[in-house]
CSV table of C-alpha atoms and ligand atoms in Angstrom, one decimal:
chain,number,residue,atom,x,y,z
A,1,MET,CA,23.1,-3.5,-26.1
A,2,ASN,CA,21.6,-6.8,-27.3
A,3,GLU,CA,18.0,-7.3,-26.2
A,4,ASN,CA,18.8,-10.9,-25.0
A,5,THR,CA,21.3,-9.6,-22.5
A,6,VAL,CA,19.0,-7.0,-21.0
A,7,PRO,CA,17.7,-8.4,-17.8
A,8,LEU,CA,14.0,-7.5,-17.4
A,9,ARG,CA,13.6,-5.5,-14.2
A,10,ASP,CA,10.3,-6.9,-13.2
A,11,MET,CA,8.5,-4.6,-10.8
A,12,ILE,CA,5.1,-3.4,-9.6
A,13,LEU,CA,3.5,0.1,-10.0
A,14,LEU,CA,0.9,1.0,-7.6
A,15,LYS,CA,-1.4,4.0,-8.3
A,16,GLU,CA,-2.6,5.8,-5.2
A,17,GLY,CA,-6.3,6.1,-4.7
A,18,GLU,CA,-8.1,8.8,-2.8
A,19,VAL,CA,-4.8,9.6,-1.1
A,20,VAL,CA,-4.0,11.9,-4.0
A,21,LEU,CA,-7.0,14.1,-3.2
A,22,LYS,CA,-5.8,15.1,0.2
A,23,GLY,CA,-4.1,18.4,-0.5
A,24,LEU,CA,-1.8,19.4,2.3
A,25,ASN,CA,-2.2,16.1,4.1
A,26,LYS,CA,-1.1,14.2,1.1
A,27,ARG,CA,2.4,13.6,2.4
A,28,TYR,CA,1.1,12.2,5.6
A,29,PHE,CA,-1.3,9.8,3.8
A,30,GLU,CA,1.4,8.8,1.3
A,31,GLN,CA,3.9,8.0,4.1
A,32,LYS,CA,1.3,5.9,5.9
A,33,LEU,CA,0.6,4.0,2.6
A,34,SER,CA,4.3,3.4,1.9
A,35,GLN,CA,4.8,2.3,5.5
A,36,ASN,CA,1.9,-0.2,5.2
A,37,ILE,CA,3.2,-1.4,1.8
A,38,ARG,CA,6.7,-2.0,3.2
A,39,ARG,CA,5.3,-3.9,6.1
A,40,ARG,CA,3.1,-6.1,4.0
A,41,LEU,CA,5.9,-6.9,1.5
A,42,LYS,CA,8.1,-8.3,4.3
A,43,PRO,CA,7.1,-12.0,3.9
A,44,PHE,CA,8.0,-11.8,0.2
A,45,GLY,CA,11.6,-10.8,0.3
A,46,ARG,CA,13.5,-7.5,-0.1
A,47,PHE,CA,12.0,-4.7,-2.1
A,48,ILE,CA,12.7,-1.0,-2.6
A,49,VAL,CA,9.6,1.2,-2.3
A,50,THR,CA,9.5,4.7,-3.7
A,51,ALA,CA,6.7,7.1,-4.3
A,52,MET,CA,6.7,9.6,-7.0
A,53,GLN,CA,3.8,11.6,-8.7
A,54,SER,CA,1.1,9.5,-7.1
A,55,VAL,CA,2.7,6.2,-8.2
A,56,ILE,CA,4.5,3.9,-5.8
A,57,TYR,CA,7.3,1.8,-7.4
A,58,VAL,CA,7.9,-1.6,-5.8
A,59,GLU,CA,11.2,-3.1,-7.1
A,60,PRO,CA,12.7,-6.4,-5.9
A,61,GLN,CA,16.2,-5.9,-4.4
A,62,ASP,CA,17.4,-9.3,-5.5
A,63,GLY,CA,16.4,-12.4,-7.4
A,64,ASP,CA,15.0,-14.0,-4.2
A,65,ALA,CA,12.1,-11.7,-3.9
A,66,ASP,CA,8.7,-13.4,-4.6
A,67,ILE,CA,7.1,-10.8,-6.9
A,68,ASP,CA,4.0,-12.8,-7.7
A,69,GLY,CA,3.2,-13.2,-4.0
A,70,ALA,CA,3.9,-9.5,-3.4
A,71,PHE,CA,1.6,-8.6,-6.2
A,72,GLU,CA,-1.2,-10.6,-4.7
A,73,ALA,CA,-0.7,-9.2,-1.3
A,74,MET,CA,-0.7,-5.6,-2.7
A,75,LYS,CA,-4.2,-6.2,-4.1
A,76,ASN,CA,-5.5,-6.0,-0.5
A,77,VAL,CA,-3.7,-2.9,0.7
A,78,PHE,CA,-6.1,0.0,1.2
A,79,GLY,CA,-5.1,3.2,-0.5
A,80,ILE,CA,-4.2,1.7,-3.8
A,81,MET,CA,-6.4,2.2,-6.7
A,82,THR,CA,-4.7,0.2,-9.4
A,83,LEU,CA,-1.8,-2.3,-9.7
A,84,THR,CA,0.3,-2.9,-12.7
A,85,ARG,CA,3.1,-5.3,-13.3
A,86,ALA,CA,5.8,-3.5,-15.4
A,87,VAL,CA,9.4,-3.7,-16.5
A,88,ALA,CA,11.8,-0.8,-16.3
A,89,CYS,CA,14.3,0.0,-19.1
A,90,GLU,CA,16.6,2.6,-20.4
A,91,LYS,CA,14.9,5.7,-21.8
A,92,ASP,CA,15.7,5.0,-25.4
A,93,LYS,CA,13.1,4.4,-28.1
A,94,ASP,CA,14.7,1.2,-29.3
A,95,VAL,CA,15.4,-0.2,-25.9
A,96,ILE,CA,11.7,0.5,-25.0
A,97,LEU,CA,10.7,-1.3,-28.3
A,98,ARG,CA,12.9,-4.3,-27.5
A,99,THR,CA,11.8,-4.5,-23.9
A,100,ALA,CA,8.1,-4.4,-25.0
A,101,MET,CA,8.7,-7.2,-27.5
A,102,LYS,CA,10.4,-9.3,-24.9
A,103,TYR,CA,8.0,-8.6,-22.0
A,104,LEU,CA,4.8,-8.8,-24.0
A,105,ASP,CA,5.8,-11.4,-26.5
A,106,GLY,CA,3.1,-13.9,-25.6
A,107,GLU,CA,0.3,-11.2,-25.9
A,108,LEU,CA,1.8,-9.7,-29.0
A,109,ARG,CA,1.9,-13.1,-30.8
A,110,THR,CA,-1.8,-14.0,-30.0
A,111,ALA,CA,-3.7,-10.6,-30.3
A,112,LYS,CA,-5.3,-9.6,-33.5
A,113,THR,CA,-5.6,-5.9,-32.8
A,114,PHE,CA,-3.6,-3.6,-30.7
A,115,LYS,CA,-2.6,-0.1,-30.0
A,116,VAL,CA,0.2,1.6,-28.2
A,117,GLU,CA,-0.4,4.2,-25.5
A,118,SER,CA,2.4,6.3,-24.2
A,119,LYS,CA,2.8,8.8,-21.4
A,120,ARG,CA,5.8,11.0,-20.9
A,121,SER,CA,6.4,12.9,-17.7
A,122,ASP,CA,10.1,13.4,-18.4
A,123,LYS,CA,9.8,16.4,-20.8
A,124,GLY,CA,13.6,15.9,-21.7
A,125,PHE,CA,12.8,12.8,-23.6
A,126,PRO,CA,13.3,13.6,-27.3
A,127,MET,CA,10.0,12.3,-28.6
A,128,THR,CA,6.5,13.3,-27.7
A,129,SER,CA,4.2,10.6,-26.4
A,130,ILE,CA,2.4,10.4,-29.7
A,131,GLN,CA,5.7,10.1,-31.6
A,132,LEU,CA,6.8,7.3,-29.3
A,133,SER,CA,3.5,5.4,-29.7
A,134,GLN,CA,3.7,5.8,-33.4
A,135,TYR,CA,7.3,4.6,-33.6
A,136,VAL,CA,6.8,1.5,-31.3
A,137,GLY,CA,3.4,0.8,-32.9
A,138,GLY,CA,4.8,0.8,-36.4
A,139,GLU,CA,7.7,-1.5,-35.4
A,140,LEU,CA,5.4,-3.9,-33.6
A,141,ASN,CA,3.2,-4.0,-36.6
A,142,GLU,CA,6.0,-5.1,-38.8
A,143,ALA,CA,7.4,-7.6,-36.4
A,144,TYR,CA,4.1,-9.3,-35.6
A,145,PRO,CA,2.2,-10.0,-38.9
A,146,ASN,CA,-0.8,-11.1,-36.9
A,147,LEU,CA,-1.4,-7.6,-35.5
A,148,THR,CA,-3.5,-4.8,-37.0
A,149,ALA,CA,-3.7,-1.4,-35.4
A,150,ASP,CA,-7.1,-0.5,-33.9
A,151,MET,CA,-7.4,2.8,-32.0
A,152,HIS,CA,-11.0,2.3,-30.7
A,153,THR,CA,-11.4,-1.3,-29.4
A,154,PRO,CA,-8.0,-3.0,-29.5
A,155,GLU,CA,-7.7,-6.4,-27.9
A,156,LEU,CA,-4.2,-5.5,-26.6
A,157,VAL,CA,-3.0,-2.1,-25.3
A,158,VAL,CA,0.7,-1.7,-25.0
A,159,ARG,CA,1.3,0.9,-22.4
A,160,LEU,CA,4.6,2.8,-22.2
A,161,GLU,CA,5.6,5.4,-19.7
A,162,VAL,CA,8.7,7.6,-19.7
A,163,ARG,CA,9.4,9.0,-16.2
A,164,GLU,CA,12.2,10.6,-14.5
A,165,ARG,CA,14.2,7.6,-13.5
A,166,ALA,CA,13.4,5.1,-16.3
A,167,ALA,CA,11.0,4.1,-19.0
A,168,TYR,CA,8.4,1.4,-18.2
A,169,VAL,CA,6.5,-1.1,-20.2
A,170,HIS,CA,3.3,-2.1,-18.6
A,171,GLY,CA,1.5,-5.4,-18.2
A,172,ALA,CA,-2.2,-5.6,-17.4
A,173,THR,CA,-3.6,-3.3,-14.9
A,174,VAL,CA,-5.9,-4.7,-12.2
A,175,ARG,CA,-8.1,-2.9,-9.6
A,176,GLY,CA,-6.7,-2.4,-6.1
A,177,ALA,CA,-8.6,-2.5,-2.9
A,178,GLY,CA,-9.3,1.3,-2.9
A,179,GLY,CA,-10.1,3.1,0.3
A,180,MET,CA,-7.6,4.9,2.5
A,181,PRO,CA,-4.3,3.6,4.1
A,182,VAL,CA,-5.0,1.7,7.3
A,183,GLY,CA,-4.1,4.0,10.2
A,184,SER,CA,-4.4,7.3,8.3
A,185,ASN,CA,-7.7,8.1,10.0
A,186,GLY,CA,-6.9,6.8,13.4
A,187,VAL,CA,-7.7,3.7,15.5
A,188,ALA,CA,-11.0,2.0,16.5
A,189,VAL,CA,-12.1,-1.0,18.5
A,190,SER,CA,-14.1,-3.4,16.4
A,191,LEU,CA,-16.5,-5.8,18.2
A,192,LEU,CA,-15.7,-9.1,16.5
A,193,SER,CA,-18.1,-12.0,17.0
A,194,GLY,CA,-17.9,-15.3,15.2
A,195,GLY,CA,-20.8,-14.3,12.9
A,196,ILE,CA,-21.0,-13.1,9.3
A,197,ASP,CA,-21.5,-9.4,10.0
A,198,SER,CA,-18.7,-8.2,12.2
A,199,PRO,CA,-15.8,-9.4,9.9
A,200,VAL,CA,-17.4,-7.4,7.2
A,201,SER,CA,-17.9,-4.2,9.3
A,202,THR,CA,-14.3,-4.6,10.5
A,203,TYR,CA,-13.2,-4.7,6.8
A,204,MET,CA,-15.3,-1.8,5.9
A,205,MET,CA,-13.9,0.6,8.5
A,206,ALA,CA,-10.3,-0.6,7.9
A,207,LYS,CA,-11.0,0.4,4.3
A,208,ARG,CA,-11.8,3.9,5.5
A,209,GLY,CA,-8.3,4.2,7.0
A,210,LEU,CA,-8.8,2.9,10.5
A,211,ARG,CA,-6.3,0.7,12.3
A,212,ILE,CA,-8.5,-2.0,14.0
A,213,ILE,CA,-8.3,-3.5,17.4
A,214,PRO,CA,-10.6,-6.5,17.4
A,215,VAL,CA,-12.3,-7.3,20.7
A,216,HIS,CA,-14.1,-10.6,21.3
A,217,PHE,CA,-16.2,-11.5,24.2
A,218,PHE,CA,-15.7,-15.2,25.1
A,219,SER,CA,-18.0,-17.2,27.3
A,220,PHE,CA,-16.1,-20.3,28.2
A,221,PRO,CA,-17.4,-23.0,29.0
A,222,TYR,CA,-20.8,-22.1,27.4
A,223,THR,CA,-18.9,-21.5,24.2
A,224,SER,CA,-16.0,-23.8,23.4
A,225,GLU,CA,-12.3,-23.2,22.7
A,226,LEU,CA,-13.2,-23.9,19.1
A,227,ALA,CA,-15.6,-20.9,19.1
A,228,LYS,CA,-12.6,-18.7,20.2
A,229,GLU,CA,-10.3,-20.3,17.6
A,230,LYS,CA,-12.9,-19.5,14.9
A,231,VAL,CA,-12.9,-15.8,15.9
A,232,ILE,CA,-9.1,-15.8,15.8
A,233,ASP,CA,-9.2,-17.4,12.3
A,234,LEU,CA,-11.6,-14.7,11.1
A,235,ALA,CA,-9.2,-12.1,12.4
A,236,LYS,CA,-6.3,-13.8,10.7
A,237,LEU,CA,-8.2,-13.7,7.4
A,238,LEU,CA,-8.8,-10.0,8.0
A,239,THR,CA,-5.1,-9.2,8.4
A,240,ALA,CA,-4.9,-9.5,4.6
A,241,TRP,CA,-6.6,-6.1,4.6
A,242,CYS,CA,-6.2,-4.8,8.1
A,243,GLY,CA,-2.5,-5.6,8.5
A,244,ARG,CA,-1.1,-6.6,11.9
A,245,MET,CA,-3.6,-6.7,14.7
A,246,PHE,CA,-3.8,-7.4,18.4
A,247,VAL,CA,-7.0,-9.3,19.2
A,248,GLU,CA,-8.4,-8.7,22.7
A,249,ILE,CA,-10.1,-11.7,24.1
A,250,VAL,CA,-12.3,-10.7,27.0
A,251,PRO,CA,-13.8,-13.2,29.4
A,252,PHE,CA,-17.6,-12.7,29.5
A,253,THR,CA,-18.9,-15.7,31.4
A,254,HIS,CA,-19.2,-14.2,34.8
A,255,ILE,CA,-21.0,-11.1,33.4
A,256,GLN,CA,-23.6,-13.4,31.6
A,257,GLU,CA,-24.2,-15.5,34.7
A,258,GLU,CA,-24.7,-12.3,36.7
A,259,ILE,CA,-27.2,-11.0,34.2
A,260,ARG,CA,-29.1,-14.3,34.1
A,261,ALA,CA,-29.2,-14.4,37.9
A,262,LYS,CA,-30.2,-10.7,38.5
A,263,CYS,CA,-31.9,-9.2,35.6
A,264,PRO,CA,-35.4,-9.7,33.9
A,265,GLU,CA,-35.1,-12.2,31.0
A,266,GLU,CA,-36.6,-9.9,28.3
A,267,TYR,CA,-33.6,-7.5,28.8
A,268,PHE,CA,-30.8,-10.2,28.8
A,269,THR,CA,-29.6,-9.4,25.4
A,270,ILE,CA,-29.7,-5.7,25.6
A,271,ILE,CA,-27.9,-5.6,29.0
A,272,MET,CA,-25.3,-8.0,27.6
A,273,ARG,CA,-24.7,-5.8,24.6
A,274,ARG,CA,-24.4,-2.7,27.0
A,275,MET,CA,-21.8,-4.6,29.0
A,276,MET,CA,-19.9,-5.3,25.8
A,277,MET,CA,-20.0,-1.7,24.8
A,278,ARG,CA,-18.8,-0.5,28.2
A,279,ILE,CA,-15.8,-2.8,28.1
A,280,ALA,CA,-15.0,-2.0,24.4
A,281,ASP,CA,-15.3,1.6,25.3
A,282,GLU,CA,-12.6,1.2,28.1
A,283,ILE,CA,-10.3,-0.7,25.8
A,284,GLY,CA,-10.8,2.0,23.2
A,285,LYS,CA,-9.9,4.8,25.5
A,286,MET,CA,-6.8,2.8,26.7
A,287,ASN,CA,-5.7,2.6,23.2
A,288,ASN,CA,-6.4,6.2,22.0
A,289,CYS,CA,-9.2,5.0,19.8
A,290,GLY,CA,-11.7,7.4,18.2
A,291,ALA,CA,-14.6,5.1,17.8
A,292,LEU,CA,-16.2,1.7,18.3
A,293,VAL,CA,-17.3,-0.5,15.3
A,294,THR,CA,-20.1,-3.1,15.3
A,295,GLY,CA,-21.7,-5.2,12.7
A,296,GLU,CA,-25.3,-4.1,13.6
A,297,SER,CA,-27.8,-3.6,10.9
A,298,LEU,CA,-31.1,-1.9,11.5
A,299,GLY,CA,-33.9,-4.2,12.4
A,300,GLN,CA,-32.0,-7.4,11.8
A,301,VAL,CA,-32.7,-8.8,15.2
A,302,ALA,CA,-34.5,-7.7,18.4
A,303,SER,CA,-31.3,-6.1,19.7
A,304,GLN,CA,-30.8,-4.0,16.6
A,305,THR,CA,-34.0,-2.0,16.4
A,306,MET,CA,-33.5,1.7,16.7
A,307,GLU,CA,-34.5,1.8,20.3
A,308,ALA,CA,-32.2,-1.2,21.2
A,309,MET,CA,-29.3,0.5,19.4
A,310,GLN,CA,-30.0,3.7,21.4
A,311,CYS,CA,-29.9,1.8,24.6
A,312,THR,CA,-26.6,0.0,23.7
A,313,GLY,CA,-24.9,3.2,22.3
A,314,ALA,CA,-25.9,5.1,25.4
A,315,VAL,CA,-23.2,3.5,27.5
A,316,ALA,CA,-20.3,4.2,25.2
A,317,GLU,CA,-18.4,7.5,25.3
A,318,LEU,CA,-16.8,6.9,22.0
A,319,PRO,CA,-19.0,7.2,18.8
A,320,VAL,CA,-20.3,3.8,17.6
A,321,LEU,CA,-19.8,3.2,13.9
A,322,ARG,CA,-22.2,0.8,12.3
A,323,PRO,CA,-21.1,0.5,8.6
A,324,LEU,CA,-23.7,-2.2,7.9
A,325,VAL,CA,-26.7,-0.3,9.4
A,326,GLY,CA,-28.4,0.2,6.0
A,327,MET,CA,-27.5,-3.1,4.4
A,328,ASP,CA,-29.4,-6.2,3.7
A,329,LYS,CA,-28.1,-9.5,4.9
A,330,GLU,CA,-27.7,-10.6,1.2
A,331,GLU,CA,-25.3,-7.6,0.6
A,332,VAL,CA,-23.3,-8.4,3.6
A,333,ILE,CA,-23.0,-12.1,2.6
A,334,ARG,CA,-21.8,-11.1,-0.8
A,335,ILE,CA,-19.0,-9.1,0.7
A,336,ALA,CA,-18.2,-11.9,3.3
A,337,ARG,CA,-17.9,-14.4,0.4
A,338,ARG,CA,-15.6,-12.1,-1.6
A,339,LEU,CA,-13.4,-11.6,1.6
A,340,GLY,CA,-13.3,-15.4,2.2
A,341,THR,CA,-14.7,-15.0,5.8
A,342,PHE,CA,-18.1,-16.4,5.0
A,343,ASP,CA,-17.1,-20.2,5.2
A,344,THR,CA,-15.5,-19.7,8.6
A,345,SER,CA,-18.4,-17.5,9.9
A,346,ILE,CA,-20.9,-20.2,9.2
A,347,LEU,CA,-19.0,-23.0,11.1
A,348,PRO,CA,-21.5,-24.2,13.6
A,349,TYR,CA,-20.0,-23.1,17.0
A,350,GLU,CA,-22.3,-21.4,19.4
A,351,ASP,CA,-21.6,-17.7,20.0
A,352,CYS,CA,-22.2,-16.2,23.4
A,353,CYS,CA,-25.3,-14.4,22.5
A,354,THR,CA,-27.2,-17.5,21.4
A,355,VAL,CA,-26.4,-19.3,24.7
A,356,PHE,CA,-28.3,-16.7,26.7
A,357,THR,CA,-30.9,-15.7,24.3
A,358,PRO,CA,-34.3,-14.8,26.0
A,359,ARG,CA,-37.4,-16.5,24.7
A,360,HIS,CA,-39.2,-13.1,24.3
A,361,PRO,CA,-36.7,-10.3,24.0
A,362,CYS,CA,-37.9,-6.7,24.3
A,363,THR,CA,-37.7,-5.2,20.9
A,364,HIS,CA,-38.5,-1.6,21.7
A,365,PRO,CA,-36.7,-1.1,25.0
A,366,LYS,CA,-36.9,2.3,26.8
A,367,LEU,CA,-33.6,3.4,28.2
A,368,LYS,CA,-34.9,4.1,31.8
A,369,ASN,CA,-36.4,0.6,31.9
A,370,VAL,CA,-33.1,-1.0,30.8
A,371,GLU,CA,-31.3,1.0,33.4
A,372,ALA,CA,-33.7,-0.2,36.0
A,373,ALA,CA,-33.3,-3.7,34.8
A,374,GLU,CA,-29.6,-3.7,35.2
A,375,ALA,CA,-29.6,-1.8,38.6
A,376,ALA,CA,-28.9,-5.0,40.5
A,377,LEU,CA,-25.5,-5.5,38.7
A,378,ASP,CA,-22.3,-4.1,40.1
A,379,VAL,CA,-21.4,-2.8,36.7
A,380,ASP,CA,-18.1,-1.2,37.5
A,381,ALA,CA,-16.7,-4.2,39.2
A,382,LEU,CA,-17.8,-6.5,36.5
A,383,VAL,CA,-16.2,-4.3,33.8
A,384,GLN,CA,-13.0,-4.1,35.8
A,385,GLU,CA,-12.9,-7.9,36.4
A,386,ALA,CA,-13.4,-8.6,32.6
A,387,LEU,CA,-10.7,-6.1,31.7
A,388,ALA,CA,-8.3,-7.6,34.1
A,389,GLY,CA,-8.9,-11.1,32.6
A,390,ARG,CA,-8.4,-10.2,29.1
A,391,GLU,CA,-5.9,-12.1,26.7
A,392,LEU,CA,-4.0,-10.5,23.9
A,393,VAL,CA,-3.4,-12.5,20.6
A,394,LYS,CA,-0.9,-10.9,18.2
A,395,LEU,CA,-1.6,-11.6,14.5
A,396,ASP,CA,0.6,-10.8,11.5
A,397,PRO,CA,-0.6,-10.9,7.9
A,398,ARG,CA,0.1,-14.3,6.5
A,399,ARG,CA,1.5,-15.0,3.1
A,400,LEU,CA,-1.3,-15.7,0.8
A,401,SER,CA,-0.8,-18.9,-1.0
B,501,ATP,P1,-22.5,-11.0,13.7
B,501,ATP,O1,-22.7,-11.7,12.4
B,501,ATP,O2,-21.5,-10.0,13.6
B,501,ATP,O3,-22.3,-11.9,14.8
B,501,ATP,P2,-25.2,-10.7,14.5
B,501,ATP,O4,-26.3,-10.4,13.6
B,501,ATP,O5,-25.1,-12.1,15.0
B,501,ATP,O6,-23.9,-10.2,13.9
B,501,ATP,P3,-25.5,-9.7,17.2
B,501,ATP,O7,-25.1,-11.0,17.8
B,501,ATP,O8,-26.7,-9.1,17.7
B,501,ATP,O9,-25.5,-9.7,15.7
B,501,ATP,O10,-24.3,-8.8,17.5
B,501,ATP,C1,-24.3,-7.5,17.0
B,501,ATP,C2,-22.9,-7.0,16.9
B,501,ATP,O11,-22.4,-7.0,18.3
B,501,ATP,C3,-22.0,-7.9,16.2
B,501,ATP,O12,-22.0,-7.5,14.8
B,501,ATP,C4,-20.6,-7.6,16.8
B,501,ATP,O13,-20.1,-6.3,16.4
B,501,ATP,C5,-21.0,-7.4,18.3
B,501,ATP,N1,-20.9,-8.7,19.0
B,501,ATP,C6,-21.8,-9.6,19.3
B,501,ATP,N2,-21.4,-10.7,19.9
B,501,ATP,C7,-20.1,-10.4,20.1
B,501,ATP,C8,-19.1,-11.1,20.8
B,501,ATP,N3,-19.1,-12.3,21.4
B,501,ATP,N4,-17.8,-10.5,20.8
B,501,ATP,C9,-17.6,-9.4,20.2
B,501,ATP,N5,-18.6,-8.7,19.6
B,501,ATP,C10,-19.8,-9.2,19.5
B,502,MG,MG1,-23.3,-12.5,16.4
C-alpha cells in the first residue's frame, strides 16, 4: 500500500469522564452519553458512534460530515473528559508510521524535540508499546532532521494507540466539558430570569447530569417582548451544554398586580418569589422533576438572606438546588463570560422583579408574617391561572459557527 493512496480516516476520540467511575450503573450512563452525543452530532452530518473501553469513537460516515463543527460541539457535551482528533489506520507498524508522517507532517516539520508514546490494548499486536514507540520514534528521527528525541519535556508528543478495531494516530488532546451526561441524574425545573446568575446556575446543574426545563415568569406589559426574547436567547445559548430544551413562559402580570394591590409593600418581593416557587413546583411535578434550581446566592439581595430563602423554599415540595449559594458575583460573572451568556444578560431590559421592587424590602422575614401578608391572595386560583396561560418554546441546539 502506498501512503499517498491511504485515505486518512479522520475521526474524534472522546474519553469519558466521571461516567467510568459508576460501577454497575456504568452502562446506563454510557448509553445516556452516547445518546446525547448522537443527538448533538445531527446538525453536522452522518456519524457512527461506538463506545469501547471508556472511549467513544465518532467517525464520519461520508465525506459530507463537518468534523470541525462536530469537534467544537463535542467540547460542550457533559460527561466527556477529553477530546482528541485522530486518524485510524491498519494495525501494522509501517502503516502506523506512514500515517503519523502524513497526519502530523506540519508539527513534525516545525518541532525541535519530540517523543512517541504508544498504548496497546490489543495484546495480539506483535510489538509491545515500548517497541512500537522506539520503532516509530527512530524512523521519524531519521525522516525529520530537525527533530531530537526528548523523553522529559518534548515540544511534540506523537501518540499512538493500538486497539481492537484499528490503530490510531492522535492529534492534540483538549479538555472536555466534564460533568455527567445530561439526563443521567434526572430532570429539574430551572428558574431562568434574564439576569447573570440563573443562566450560570442552569449550566451548573446540567453539568451534574440534570435535564433542564427552564421556566421564565413574564410580566407583559411591565416588561417588554424584548425581555422575553432575551431570556429565550439565553436559553438558546445554554442548549450548547443542556441540549434540546422546552422553555416554559409563564404569565406573571396578574399575580404581581394582585400582590401590589393586596399585600404589604415590604413583602412584595418575597411573596412574588413564593408564587414563582409554587408555580415552578407544579410544573416540576407535572414533568417528573426531582428538584427546582435557582440562581440565588446567600446575601446577594434582600430576597436572598437565609430567612428569605427559608420563606421562598417553604412553599416548594421539591428540593431547591442553589448551586451559586456560596459564590461571589465575580466568580459567577467569570463563568457567565466563559459561557457567552454575560453579554446577553446585561442587555438593559427590565426584569419583572425590578418593576415591582419595594422601597424598603424586609430582609429578615419571619415565615408566619409572610404567610399573614399573603393571606389576602387567592393563591391556588392565581397559580392555576398562571399555569393555564403558559407558553412552550422548543429549542434545539444550534450549530456553533
Ligand atoms: P439573576 O441574575 O438570575 O436574575 P438575581 O440576582 O437578579 O439573579 P433575583 O431576581 O432575586 O436574583 O432572583 C433570584 C432567582 O430567582 C434567579 O436567579 C432565578 O432563578 C429566579 N428568578 C427571578 N426572576 C425570575 C423570572 N422572572 N423568571 C424566572 N426565574 C426568576
Ligand atoms: Mg434577576
